[in-house]
XYZ file of C-alpha atoms in Angstrom:
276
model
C -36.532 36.148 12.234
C -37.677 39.265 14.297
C -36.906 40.502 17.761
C -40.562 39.396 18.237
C -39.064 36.022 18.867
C -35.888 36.394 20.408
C -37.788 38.061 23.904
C -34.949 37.725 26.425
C -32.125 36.879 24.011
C -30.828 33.923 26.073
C -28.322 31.663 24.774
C -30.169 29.542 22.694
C -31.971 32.154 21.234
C -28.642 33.978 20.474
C -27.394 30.777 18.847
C -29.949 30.856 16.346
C -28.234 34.131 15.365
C -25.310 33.059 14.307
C -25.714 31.836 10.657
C -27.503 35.144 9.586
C -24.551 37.205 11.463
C -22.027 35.253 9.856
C -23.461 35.844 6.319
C -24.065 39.491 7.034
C -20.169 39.630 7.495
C -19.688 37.799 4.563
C -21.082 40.069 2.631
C -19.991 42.980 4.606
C -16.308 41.870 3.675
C -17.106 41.311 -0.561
C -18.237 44.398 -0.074
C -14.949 45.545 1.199
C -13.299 43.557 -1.703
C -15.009 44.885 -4.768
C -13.299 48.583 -3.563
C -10.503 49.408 -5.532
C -7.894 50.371 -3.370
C -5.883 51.858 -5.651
C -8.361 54.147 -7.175
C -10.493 54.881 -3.768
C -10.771 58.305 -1.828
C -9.671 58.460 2.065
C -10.880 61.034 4.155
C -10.296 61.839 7.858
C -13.018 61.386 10.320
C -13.131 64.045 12.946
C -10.878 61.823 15.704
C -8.029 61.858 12.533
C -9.073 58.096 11.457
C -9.431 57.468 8.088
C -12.647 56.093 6.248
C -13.019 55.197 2.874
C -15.850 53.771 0.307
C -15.212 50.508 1.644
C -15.816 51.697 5.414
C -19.326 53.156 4.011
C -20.095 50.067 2.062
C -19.156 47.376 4.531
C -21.610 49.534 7.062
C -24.393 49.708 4.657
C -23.957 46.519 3.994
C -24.518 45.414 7.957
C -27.094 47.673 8.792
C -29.402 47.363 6.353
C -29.340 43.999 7.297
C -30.059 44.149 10.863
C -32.470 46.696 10.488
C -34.021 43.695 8.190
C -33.624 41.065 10.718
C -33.781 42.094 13.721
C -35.885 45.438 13.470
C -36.476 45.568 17.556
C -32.815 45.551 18.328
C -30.748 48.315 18.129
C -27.657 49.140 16.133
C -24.406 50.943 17.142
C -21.907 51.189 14.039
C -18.184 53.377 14.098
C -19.698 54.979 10.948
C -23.061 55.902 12.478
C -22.129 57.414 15.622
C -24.095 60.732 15.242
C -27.206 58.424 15.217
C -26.360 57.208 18.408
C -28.225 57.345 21.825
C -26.883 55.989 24.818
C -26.376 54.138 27.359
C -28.062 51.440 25.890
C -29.713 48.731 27.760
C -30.736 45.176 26.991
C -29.604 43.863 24.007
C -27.318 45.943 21.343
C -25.717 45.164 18.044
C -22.039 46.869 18.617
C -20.525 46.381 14.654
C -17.025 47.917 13.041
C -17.553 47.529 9.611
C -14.026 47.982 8.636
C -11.425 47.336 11.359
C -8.225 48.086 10.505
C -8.644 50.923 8.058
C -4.859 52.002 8.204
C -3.924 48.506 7.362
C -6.756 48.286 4.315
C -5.225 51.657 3.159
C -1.429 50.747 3.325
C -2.456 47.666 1.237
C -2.362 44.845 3.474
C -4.858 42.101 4.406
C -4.926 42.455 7.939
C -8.385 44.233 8.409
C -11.879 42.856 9.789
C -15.556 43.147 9.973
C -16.716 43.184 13.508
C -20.012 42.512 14.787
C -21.156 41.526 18.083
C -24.342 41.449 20.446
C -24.089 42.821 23.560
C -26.700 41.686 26.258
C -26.499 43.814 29.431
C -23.274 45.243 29.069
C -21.503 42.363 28.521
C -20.525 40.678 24.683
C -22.592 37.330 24.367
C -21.743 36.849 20.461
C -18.994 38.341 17.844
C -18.160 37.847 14.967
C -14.711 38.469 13.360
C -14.356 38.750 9.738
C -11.489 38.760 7.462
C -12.179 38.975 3.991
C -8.686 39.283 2.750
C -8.075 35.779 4.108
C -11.199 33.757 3.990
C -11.426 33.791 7.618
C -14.018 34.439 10.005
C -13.939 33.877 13.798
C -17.271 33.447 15.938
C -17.666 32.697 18.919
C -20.942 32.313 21.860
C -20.002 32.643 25.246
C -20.964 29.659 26.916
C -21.100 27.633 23.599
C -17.871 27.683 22.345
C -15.665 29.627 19.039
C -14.893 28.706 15.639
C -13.157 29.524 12.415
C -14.359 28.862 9.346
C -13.371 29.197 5.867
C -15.489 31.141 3.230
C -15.410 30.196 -0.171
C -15.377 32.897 -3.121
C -19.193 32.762 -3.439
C -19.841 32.899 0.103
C -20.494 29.596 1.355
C -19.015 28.403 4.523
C -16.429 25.937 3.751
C -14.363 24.110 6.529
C -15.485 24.771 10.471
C -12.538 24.008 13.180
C -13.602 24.800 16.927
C -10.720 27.042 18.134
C -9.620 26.956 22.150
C -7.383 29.654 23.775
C -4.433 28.019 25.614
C -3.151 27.979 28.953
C -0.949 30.506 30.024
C 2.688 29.835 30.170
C 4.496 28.006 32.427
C 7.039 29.421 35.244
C 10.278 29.915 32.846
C 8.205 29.620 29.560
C 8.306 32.242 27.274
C 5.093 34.220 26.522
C 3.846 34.869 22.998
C 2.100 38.746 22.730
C 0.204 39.333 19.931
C 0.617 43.151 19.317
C -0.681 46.130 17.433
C 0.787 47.284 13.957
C -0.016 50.324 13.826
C -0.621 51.659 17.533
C 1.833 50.794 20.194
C 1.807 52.279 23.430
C 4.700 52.665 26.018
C 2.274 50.963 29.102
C 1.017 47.822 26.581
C 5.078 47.658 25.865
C 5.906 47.615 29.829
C 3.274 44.937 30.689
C 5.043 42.902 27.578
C 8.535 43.459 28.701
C 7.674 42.365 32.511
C 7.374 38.847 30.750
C 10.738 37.464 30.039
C 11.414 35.890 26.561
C 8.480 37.392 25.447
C 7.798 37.174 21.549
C 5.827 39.601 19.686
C 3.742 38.725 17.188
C 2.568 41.887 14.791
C -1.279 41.699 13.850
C -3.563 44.621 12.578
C -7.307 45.048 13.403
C -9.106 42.066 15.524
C -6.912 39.687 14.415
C -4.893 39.943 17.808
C -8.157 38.911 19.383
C -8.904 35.857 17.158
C -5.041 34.867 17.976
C -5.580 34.429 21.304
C -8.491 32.380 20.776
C -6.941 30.025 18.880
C -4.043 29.464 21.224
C -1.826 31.061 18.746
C -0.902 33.815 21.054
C -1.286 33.796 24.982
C -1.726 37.748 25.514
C -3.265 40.527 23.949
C -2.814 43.897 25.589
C -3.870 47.119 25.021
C -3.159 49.795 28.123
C -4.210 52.825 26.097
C -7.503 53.858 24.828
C -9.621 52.350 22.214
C -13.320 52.370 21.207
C -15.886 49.775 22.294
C -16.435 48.529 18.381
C -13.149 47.489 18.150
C -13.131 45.154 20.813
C -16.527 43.957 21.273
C -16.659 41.075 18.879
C -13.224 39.850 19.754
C -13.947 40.234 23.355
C -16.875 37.347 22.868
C -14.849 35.542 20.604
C -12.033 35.224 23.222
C -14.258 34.323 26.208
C -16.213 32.114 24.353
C -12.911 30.305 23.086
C -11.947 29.472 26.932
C -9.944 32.783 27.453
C -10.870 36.219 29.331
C -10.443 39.877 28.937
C -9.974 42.499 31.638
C -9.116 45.883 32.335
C -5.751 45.786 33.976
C -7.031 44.974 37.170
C -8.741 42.153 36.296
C -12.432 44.166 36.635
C -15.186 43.371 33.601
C -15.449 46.052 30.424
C -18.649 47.514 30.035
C -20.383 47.990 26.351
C -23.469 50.265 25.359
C -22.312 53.492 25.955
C -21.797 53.876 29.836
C -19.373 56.337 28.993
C -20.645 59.031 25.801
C -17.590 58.935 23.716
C -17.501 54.743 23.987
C -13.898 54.643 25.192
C -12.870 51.457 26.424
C -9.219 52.669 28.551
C -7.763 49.839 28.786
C -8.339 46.130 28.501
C -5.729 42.864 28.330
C -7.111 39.650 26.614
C -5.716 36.377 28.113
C -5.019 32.809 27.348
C -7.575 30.420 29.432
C -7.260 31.653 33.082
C -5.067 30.739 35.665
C -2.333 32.226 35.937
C -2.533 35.477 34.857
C 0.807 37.117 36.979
C-alpha cells in the first residue's frame, strides 16, 4: 500500500492502516529486546535525555518501514529531529521509538513504542507498544481501541476492545495514573484537589493506555513534554471513549505549530462528563 491510495486519509482508509502499523511496532519492540541492557552504551541527547542502541534500532526499525509503505507521507521521529521541517500539514506519521528510555535503562519493563498518524493537527490513529509485556494498545478515533497480545514470534494473539470509564462519582475516590520518573508540583496540585485520590505509578505511555482501559480515570501532565510522547496515546484515549485537553479544556495541536514540538500541558480523562 502507497499514499497513492490513501488520497484524503479518511477513516476507512486509516483503518486499513492498522495491521501494517501494528506489525511495524512489533518489530520495532524485538528490536528493542534483542539489546542487551547490561552490556549497551547510553549517551545524552542534547535536551539531557538519554538514547541508547535500542532507541536507534527501534527508529530504524519504524522508518524504514514507513518510508516502505507509505513513501508520500511524511515521518517525524524523537531520533530524527534534525531532519525535520515544520509545521506540517495534512497527514504526518508522529513515532517515539523508545518511550520511556529512563525506565528501559534502570531495568524495568515499563517503556513503549509510539506511533501515531496525525491528520490536520489532530491524532486519528496510535499505536502503543510494549514489548516488555506483550502488550500493544491501538486505537482509531471514531472506531474504537484495543489491546492485544503478541506472541514471541510476532503474531497477534488475543484482541479485547478496551473503553475508558466514567469519571467518578461525587464522594468517589479518583484513581491518577502518574509519572515515574517526572513529577511536577502543578500535575501534583490538580491530583491533590481530588480527595481520596490514588496514585498509580506508570512509566512511558502506559499512563495513557490506563486510562483507556478504565484502569485509571486521570492522566495529568501540567508541565512540558514533547508531541511524540503523547501523540499515540492521545488517539488511543479518544478513540477508547475518553478525551485529552490542555488544562482548559482547549484541543492540542501536532505537526510542529510550535518549532521545538512542546506540548505545555495536557490532562487525559476518563469518558467525559464530569470533568470538575
Amino acid at each position: 500500500m502507497t499514499a497513492d491510495s490513501l488520497p484524503h486519509l479518511d477513516i476507512d482508509s486509516a483503518a486499513a492502516l492498522l495491521e501494517p502499523l501494528t506489525h511495524l511496532a512489533a518489530q520495532a519492540g524485538a528490536a528493542i529486546l534483542a539489546v542487551n541492557r547490561s552490556a549497551m552504551t547510553v549517551d545524552d541527547k542534547s535536551d539531557g535525555s538519554p538514547v541508547t542502541q535500542a532507541d536507534l534500532a527501534a527508529d530504524r526499525v519504524i522508518c524504514e518501514g514507513l518510508t516502505r509503505l507509505f513513501p508520500g507521507i511524511p515521518t517525524l521521529s524523537e531520533e530524527r529531529l534534525h531532519l525535520a521541517q515544520p509545521p506540517y500539514a495534512g497527514a504526518l506519521f508522529l513515532i517515539d521509538p523508545l518511550d520511556g528510555t529512563k525506565e528501559f535503562v534502570a531495568g524495568r519493563q515499563e517503556f513503549t513504542v509510539n506511533i501515531a498518524l496525525i491528520v490536520d493537527g489532530a491524532p486519528l490513529l496510535g499505536i502503543v507498544g510494549a514489548p516488555a509485556l506483550g502488550l500493544i494498545w491501538r486505537g482509531l478515533v471514531g472506531r474504537g481501541a484495543e489491546r492485544l497480545e503478541i506472541k514471541p514470534d510476532l503474531s497477534i494473539g488475543k484482541v479485547a476492545a478496551i473503553r475508558a470509564r466514567r469519571m467518578p462519582a461525587t464522594g468517589q475516590p479518583w484513581v491518577a495514573a502518574v509519572s515515574r520518573s517526572h513529577g511536577d508540583i502543578r500535575s501534583e496540585a490538580f491530583i491533590a484537589s481530588r480527595p481520596g485520590a490514588v496514585r498509580q505509578e506508570f512509566g512511558s505511555a502506559l499512563k495513557f493506555c490506563r486510562v483507556a482501559e478504565g484502569q485509571a480515570d486521570i492522566y495529568p501532565r501540567l508541565s512540558p513534554t514533547c508531541e511524540w510522547d503523547v501523540a499515540a496515546g492521545h488517539a488511543v484515549v479518544v478513540a477508547a471513549g475518553g478525551h485529552v485537553a490542555d488544562s482548559h479544556g482547549q484541543p492540542l495541536h501536532f505537526g510542529g505549530r510550535r518549532e521545538d514540538f512542546i506540548v505545555p500541558e495536557f490532562i487525559a480523562w476518563g469518558e467525559r462528563g464530569a470533568q470538575a
